Coordinates of C-alpha atoms in Angstrom, one line a residue:
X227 CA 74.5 -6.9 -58.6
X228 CA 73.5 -3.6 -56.7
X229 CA 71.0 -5.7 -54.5
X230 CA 74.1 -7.8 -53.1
X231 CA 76.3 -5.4 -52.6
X232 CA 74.0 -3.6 -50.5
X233 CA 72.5 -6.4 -48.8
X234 CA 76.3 -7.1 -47.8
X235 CA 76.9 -3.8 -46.6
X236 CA 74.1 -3.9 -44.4
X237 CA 74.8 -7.4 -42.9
X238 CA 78.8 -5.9 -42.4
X239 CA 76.6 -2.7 -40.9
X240 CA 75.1 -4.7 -38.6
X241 CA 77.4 -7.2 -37.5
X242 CA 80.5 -4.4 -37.3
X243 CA 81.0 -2.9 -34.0
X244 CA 82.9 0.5 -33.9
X245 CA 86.3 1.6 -32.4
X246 CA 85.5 5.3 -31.9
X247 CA 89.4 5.9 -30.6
X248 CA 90.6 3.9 -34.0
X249 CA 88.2 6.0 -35.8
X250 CA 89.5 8.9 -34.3
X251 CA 93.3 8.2 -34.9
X252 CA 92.7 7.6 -38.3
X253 CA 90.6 10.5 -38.9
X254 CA 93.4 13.0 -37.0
X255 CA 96.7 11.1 -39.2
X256 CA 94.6 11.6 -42.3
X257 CA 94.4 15.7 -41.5
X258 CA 98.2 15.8 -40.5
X259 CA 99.8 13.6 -43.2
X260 CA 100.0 14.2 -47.2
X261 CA 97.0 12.7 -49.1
X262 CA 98.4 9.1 -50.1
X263 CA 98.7 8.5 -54.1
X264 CA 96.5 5.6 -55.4
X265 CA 97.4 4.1 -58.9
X266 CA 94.6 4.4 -61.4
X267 CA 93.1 1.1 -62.7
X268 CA 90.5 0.5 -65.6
X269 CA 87.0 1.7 -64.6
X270 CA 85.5 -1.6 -65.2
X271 CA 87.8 -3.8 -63.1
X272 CA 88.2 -1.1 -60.1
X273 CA 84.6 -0.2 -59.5
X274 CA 83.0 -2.5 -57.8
X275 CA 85.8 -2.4 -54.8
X276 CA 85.5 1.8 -54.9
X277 CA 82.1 1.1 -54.5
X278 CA 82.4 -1.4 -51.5
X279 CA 85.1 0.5 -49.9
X280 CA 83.4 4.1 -49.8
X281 CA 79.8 2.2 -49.2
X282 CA 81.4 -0.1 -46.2
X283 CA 83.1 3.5 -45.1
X284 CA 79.1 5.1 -44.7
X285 CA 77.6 2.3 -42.8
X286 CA 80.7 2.6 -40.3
X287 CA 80.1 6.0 -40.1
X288 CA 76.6 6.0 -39.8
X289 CA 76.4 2.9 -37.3
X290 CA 78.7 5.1 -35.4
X291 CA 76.9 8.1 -35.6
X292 CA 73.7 6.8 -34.3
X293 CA 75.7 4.7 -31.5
X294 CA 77.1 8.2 -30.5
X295 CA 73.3 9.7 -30.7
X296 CA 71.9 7.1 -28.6
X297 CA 74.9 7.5 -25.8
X298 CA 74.3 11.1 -25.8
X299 CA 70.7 11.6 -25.7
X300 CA 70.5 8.4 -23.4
X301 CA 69.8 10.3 -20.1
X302 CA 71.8 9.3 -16.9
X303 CA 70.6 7.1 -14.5
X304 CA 68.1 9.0 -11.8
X305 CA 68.9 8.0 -8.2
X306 CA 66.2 6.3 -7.0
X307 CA 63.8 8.4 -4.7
X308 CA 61.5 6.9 -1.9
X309 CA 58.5 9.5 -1.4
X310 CA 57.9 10.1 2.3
X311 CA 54.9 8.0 4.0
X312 CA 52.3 10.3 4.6
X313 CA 51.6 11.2 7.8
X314 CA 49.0 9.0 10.3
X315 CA 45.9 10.5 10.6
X316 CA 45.5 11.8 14.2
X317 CA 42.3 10.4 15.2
X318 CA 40.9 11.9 17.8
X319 CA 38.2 10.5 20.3
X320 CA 34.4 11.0 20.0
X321 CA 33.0 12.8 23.3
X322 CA 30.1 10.0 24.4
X323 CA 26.9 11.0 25.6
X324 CA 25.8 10.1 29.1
X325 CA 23.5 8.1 28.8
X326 CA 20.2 9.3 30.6
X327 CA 18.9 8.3 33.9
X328 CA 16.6 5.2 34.0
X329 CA 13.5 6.5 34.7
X330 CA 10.2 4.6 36.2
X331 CA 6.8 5.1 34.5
X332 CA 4.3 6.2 37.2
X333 CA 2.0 3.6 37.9
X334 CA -1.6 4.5 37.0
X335 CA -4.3 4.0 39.9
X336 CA -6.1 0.4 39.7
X337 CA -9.9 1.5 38.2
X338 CA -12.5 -0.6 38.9
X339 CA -13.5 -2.9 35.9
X340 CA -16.5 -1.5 34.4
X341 CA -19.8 -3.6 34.6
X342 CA -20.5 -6.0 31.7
X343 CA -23.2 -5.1 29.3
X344 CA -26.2 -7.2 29.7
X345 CA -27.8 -7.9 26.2
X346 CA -31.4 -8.4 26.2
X347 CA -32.0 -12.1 24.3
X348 CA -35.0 -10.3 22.1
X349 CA -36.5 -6.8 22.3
X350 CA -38.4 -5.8 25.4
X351 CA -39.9 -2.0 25.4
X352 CA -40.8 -1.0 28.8
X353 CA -45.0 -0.1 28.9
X354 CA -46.3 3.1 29.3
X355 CA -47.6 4.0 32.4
X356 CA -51.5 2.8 32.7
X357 CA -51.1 -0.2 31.2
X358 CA -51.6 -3.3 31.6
X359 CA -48.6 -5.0 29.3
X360 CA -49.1 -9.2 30.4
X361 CA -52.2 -11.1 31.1
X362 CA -52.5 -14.6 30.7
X363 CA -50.2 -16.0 27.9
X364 CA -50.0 -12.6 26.6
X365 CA -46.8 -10.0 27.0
X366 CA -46.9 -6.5 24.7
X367 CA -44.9 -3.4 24.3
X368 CA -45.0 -0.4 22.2
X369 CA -43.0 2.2 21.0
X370 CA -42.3 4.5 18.0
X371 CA -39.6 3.3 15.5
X372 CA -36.1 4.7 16.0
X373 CA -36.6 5.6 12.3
X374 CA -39.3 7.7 12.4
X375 CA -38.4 11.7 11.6
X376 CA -39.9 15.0 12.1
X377 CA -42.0 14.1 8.8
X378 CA -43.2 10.6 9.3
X379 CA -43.3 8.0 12.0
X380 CA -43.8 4.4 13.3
X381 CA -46.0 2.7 16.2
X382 CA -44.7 -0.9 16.7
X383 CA -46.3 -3.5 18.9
X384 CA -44.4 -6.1 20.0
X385 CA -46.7 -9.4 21.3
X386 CA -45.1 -12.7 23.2
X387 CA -48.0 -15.8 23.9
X388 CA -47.1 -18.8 25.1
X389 CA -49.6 -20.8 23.8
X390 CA -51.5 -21.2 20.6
X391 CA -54.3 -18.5 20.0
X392 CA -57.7 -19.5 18.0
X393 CA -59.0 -15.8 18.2
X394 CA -56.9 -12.5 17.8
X395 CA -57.7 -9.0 17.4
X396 CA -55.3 -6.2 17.5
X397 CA -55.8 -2.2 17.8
X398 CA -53.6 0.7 17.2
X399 CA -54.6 4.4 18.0
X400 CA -52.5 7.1 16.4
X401 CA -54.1 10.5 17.9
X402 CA -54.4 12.8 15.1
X403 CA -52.3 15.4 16.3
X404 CA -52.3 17.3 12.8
X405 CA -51.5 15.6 9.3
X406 CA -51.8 12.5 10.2
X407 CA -52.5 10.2 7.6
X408 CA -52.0 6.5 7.2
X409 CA -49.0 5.7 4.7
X410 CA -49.2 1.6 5.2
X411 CA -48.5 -1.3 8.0
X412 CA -47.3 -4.8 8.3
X413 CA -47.1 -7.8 11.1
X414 CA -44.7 -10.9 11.1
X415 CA -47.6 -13.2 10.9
X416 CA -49.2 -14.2 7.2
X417 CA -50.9 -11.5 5.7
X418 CA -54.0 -14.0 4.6
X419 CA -54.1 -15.0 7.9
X420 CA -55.8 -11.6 9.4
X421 CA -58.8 -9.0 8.1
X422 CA -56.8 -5.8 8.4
X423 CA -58.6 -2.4 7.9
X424 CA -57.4 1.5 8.4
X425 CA -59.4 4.2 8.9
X426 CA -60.3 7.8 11.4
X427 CA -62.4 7.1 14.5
X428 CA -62.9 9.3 17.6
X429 CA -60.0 12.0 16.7
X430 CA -57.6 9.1 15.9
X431 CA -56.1 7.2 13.1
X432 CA -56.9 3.3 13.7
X433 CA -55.0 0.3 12.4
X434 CA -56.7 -2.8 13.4
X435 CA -56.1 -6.6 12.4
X436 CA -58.4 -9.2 13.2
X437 CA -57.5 -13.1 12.7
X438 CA -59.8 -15.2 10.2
X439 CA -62.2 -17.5 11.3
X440 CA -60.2 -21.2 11.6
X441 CA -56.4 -19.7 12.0
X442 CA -54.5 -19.9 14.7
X443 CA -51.5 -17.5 15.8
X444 CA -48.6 -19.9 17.0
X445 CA -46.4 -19.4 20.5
X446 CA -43.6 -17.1 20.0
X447 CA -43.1 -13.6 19.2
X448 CA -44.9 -11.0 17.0
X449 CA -44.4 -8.2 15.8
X450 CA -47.5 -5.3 14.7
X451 CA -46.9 -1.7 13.2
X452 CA -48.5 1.2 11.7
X453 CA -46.9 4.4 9.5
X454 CA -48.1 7.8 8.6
X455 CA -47.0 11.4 8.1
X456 CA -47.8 14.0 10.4
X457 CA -47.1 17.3 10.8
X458 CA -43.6 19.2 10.6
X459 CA -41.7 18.7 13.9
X460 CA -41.6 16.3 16.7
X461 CA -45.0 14.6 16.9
X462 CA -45.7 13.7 20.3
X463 CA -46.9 9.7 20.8
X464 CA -48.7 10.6 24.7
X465 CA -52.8 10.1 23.1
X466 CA -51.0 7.1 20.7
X467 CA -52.3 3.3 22.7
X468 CA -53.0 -0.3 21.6
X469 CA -55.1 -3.1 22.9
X470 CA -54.6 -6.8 22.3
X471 CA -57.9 -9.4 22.9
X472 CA -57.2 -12.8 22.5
X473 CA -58.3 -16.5 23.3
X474 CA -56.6 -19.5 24.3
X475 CA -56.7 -22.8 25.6
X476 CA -56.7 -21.2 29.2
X477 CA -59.2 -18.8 28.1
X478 CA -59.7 -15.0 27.6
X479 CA -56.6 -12.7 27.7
X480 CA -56.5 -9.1 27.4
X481 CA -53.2 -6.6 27.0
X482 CA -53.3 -3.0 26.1
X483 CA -51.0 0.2 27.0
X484 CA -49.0 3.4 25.1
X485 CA -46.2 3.8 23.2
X486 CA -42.4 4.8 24.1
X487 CA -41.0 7.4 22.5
X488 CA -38.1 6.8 20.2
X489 CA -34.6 5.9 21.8

C-alpha cells in the first residue's frame, strides 16, 4: 500500500507544474486568517487521505524548491564576445646580396706537348767502352743487376743470334776487388744443355759455360749471369768483362765487352 502511494506521489511530482504566485497567496492568507477547524474522523478511515494530502503537499514544495534553486543559481546569459584578430605580422624585406662580378679565369700559356716515351721492345744495355758488343749473328750487353746492394751483386749478359749456334762458350770476369766470392748463377737456356764451372783465375772470379757436344743454342734471346758478395760499400764493376765465342752456319763469331753500372 505504501509502495503506491508513493509511486503516485512521485508520478503527481513529476507531472505537476507549480504556480509560485498561487503558492504564494495561499501561503500569505494562511498567516493572516484564523487556523480553519477540520472535523475529526476515525483514524482508520481518515489516514490514508492525511497521508496523500500532507505527502502530495512535500513533492509540491520540493518540486518547487528545486525549480526555484535551478532559476537562481542558473547564471544569466553572457553577451557574446568576439576576441580581436591578432594583428598581421609586419614582414619586412630581406636585404639581397649583389651578386658578384663575373669573373674570367686567366687562360694558362699553351705548353708544348711533352715527347712520347719510346719503350724499348726487349732490353738493350748500352756496351762499355772497348768493346766490341755485335759480330756476325751475335749482339751482347752487360750490366750489374738493379738489385744488387752494397753487400752483394749481379753481372748479367744479355746475348741476341740470329741463327742457330752448334758451338757456344761464354765467360764472365768479376775482378776481385775484396770479398768476392761466388754465391751462384743461372742462363735462360737448359741447364743440361752447357758444362758450367766457377772458380778464381788471374785476380778474378770466373763464371764460364760451355755448350755440350751435339746441342745447339736456338735464334733468339739469352740471357747469362753471375752472383757473389763483396765487400761493404759500393763495389765498382770497371775490371768486371765477358767474352762470347760462338759458331754458326756463317762461321766464327766473337763478342766481348764490360759491364754498366746499375741504373
Amino acid at each position: 500500500m505504501n509502495e503506491h502511494i508513493s509511486r503516485q506521489l512521485r508520478e503527481a511530482a513529476g507531472a505537476h507544474q507549480p504556480d509560485r504566485a498561487r503558492m504564494l497567496a495561499r501561503v500569505q492568507r494562511g498567516a493572516a486568517g484564523p487556523a480553519p477547524r477540520h472535523r475529526t474522523r476515525s483514524g482508520l478511515r481518515s489516514w490514508p487521505r492525511a497521508a496523500i494530502a500532507g505527502l502530495a503537499a512535500a513533492g509540491i514544495l520540493a518540486t518547487g524548491g528545486l525549480a526555484m534553486a535551478g532559476i537562481t543559481q542558473a547564471p544569466p546569459p553572457s553577451e557574446a564576445t568576439t576576441a580581436p584578430a591578432p594583428p598581421s605580422p609586419v614582414v619586412t624585406p630581406t636585404p639581397t646580396r649583389p651578386a658578384p662580378p663575373a669573373t674570367t679565369a686567366p687562360t694558362a700559356p699553351a705548353t708544348a706537348p711533352a715527347p712520347a716515351a719510346v719503350t724499348p721492345t726487349s732490353p738493350r744495355p748500352t756496351p762499355s767502352a772497348g768493346s766490341r758488343a755485335q759480330n756476325g749473328p751475335l749482339w751482347s750487353a752487360g750490366s750489374i743487376g738493379s738489385h744488387s746492394n752494397a753487400y752483394w751483386s749481379e753481372s748479367d749478359l744479355v746475348l741476341r743470334t740470329s741463327q742457330p749456334l752448334t758451338s757456344l762458350t761464354v765467360e764472365l770476369r768479376v775482378a776481385q776487388t775484396g770479398g768476392v766470392r761466388d754465391t751462384g748463377n743461372w742462363r735462360t737456356l737448359p741447364a743440361d744443355d752447357f758444362t758450367v764451372t766457377v772458380q778464381e783465375a788471374g785476380g778474378a772470379l770466373v763464371y764460364r759455360w760451355i755448350l755440350k757436344p751435339g746441342r745447339t743454342v736456338p735464334p733468339g734471346e739469352h740471357q747469362f749471369a753471375g752472383q757473389y758478395n763483396h765487400a761493404t760499400g759500393v763495389r765498382a764493376a770497371t775490371g768486371d768483362g765477358y767474352r762470347v765465342e760462338a759458331q754458326s752456319t756463317g762461321g766464327p763469331a766473337a763478342v766481348w765487352g764490360g759491364f754498366t753500372p746499375a741504373g
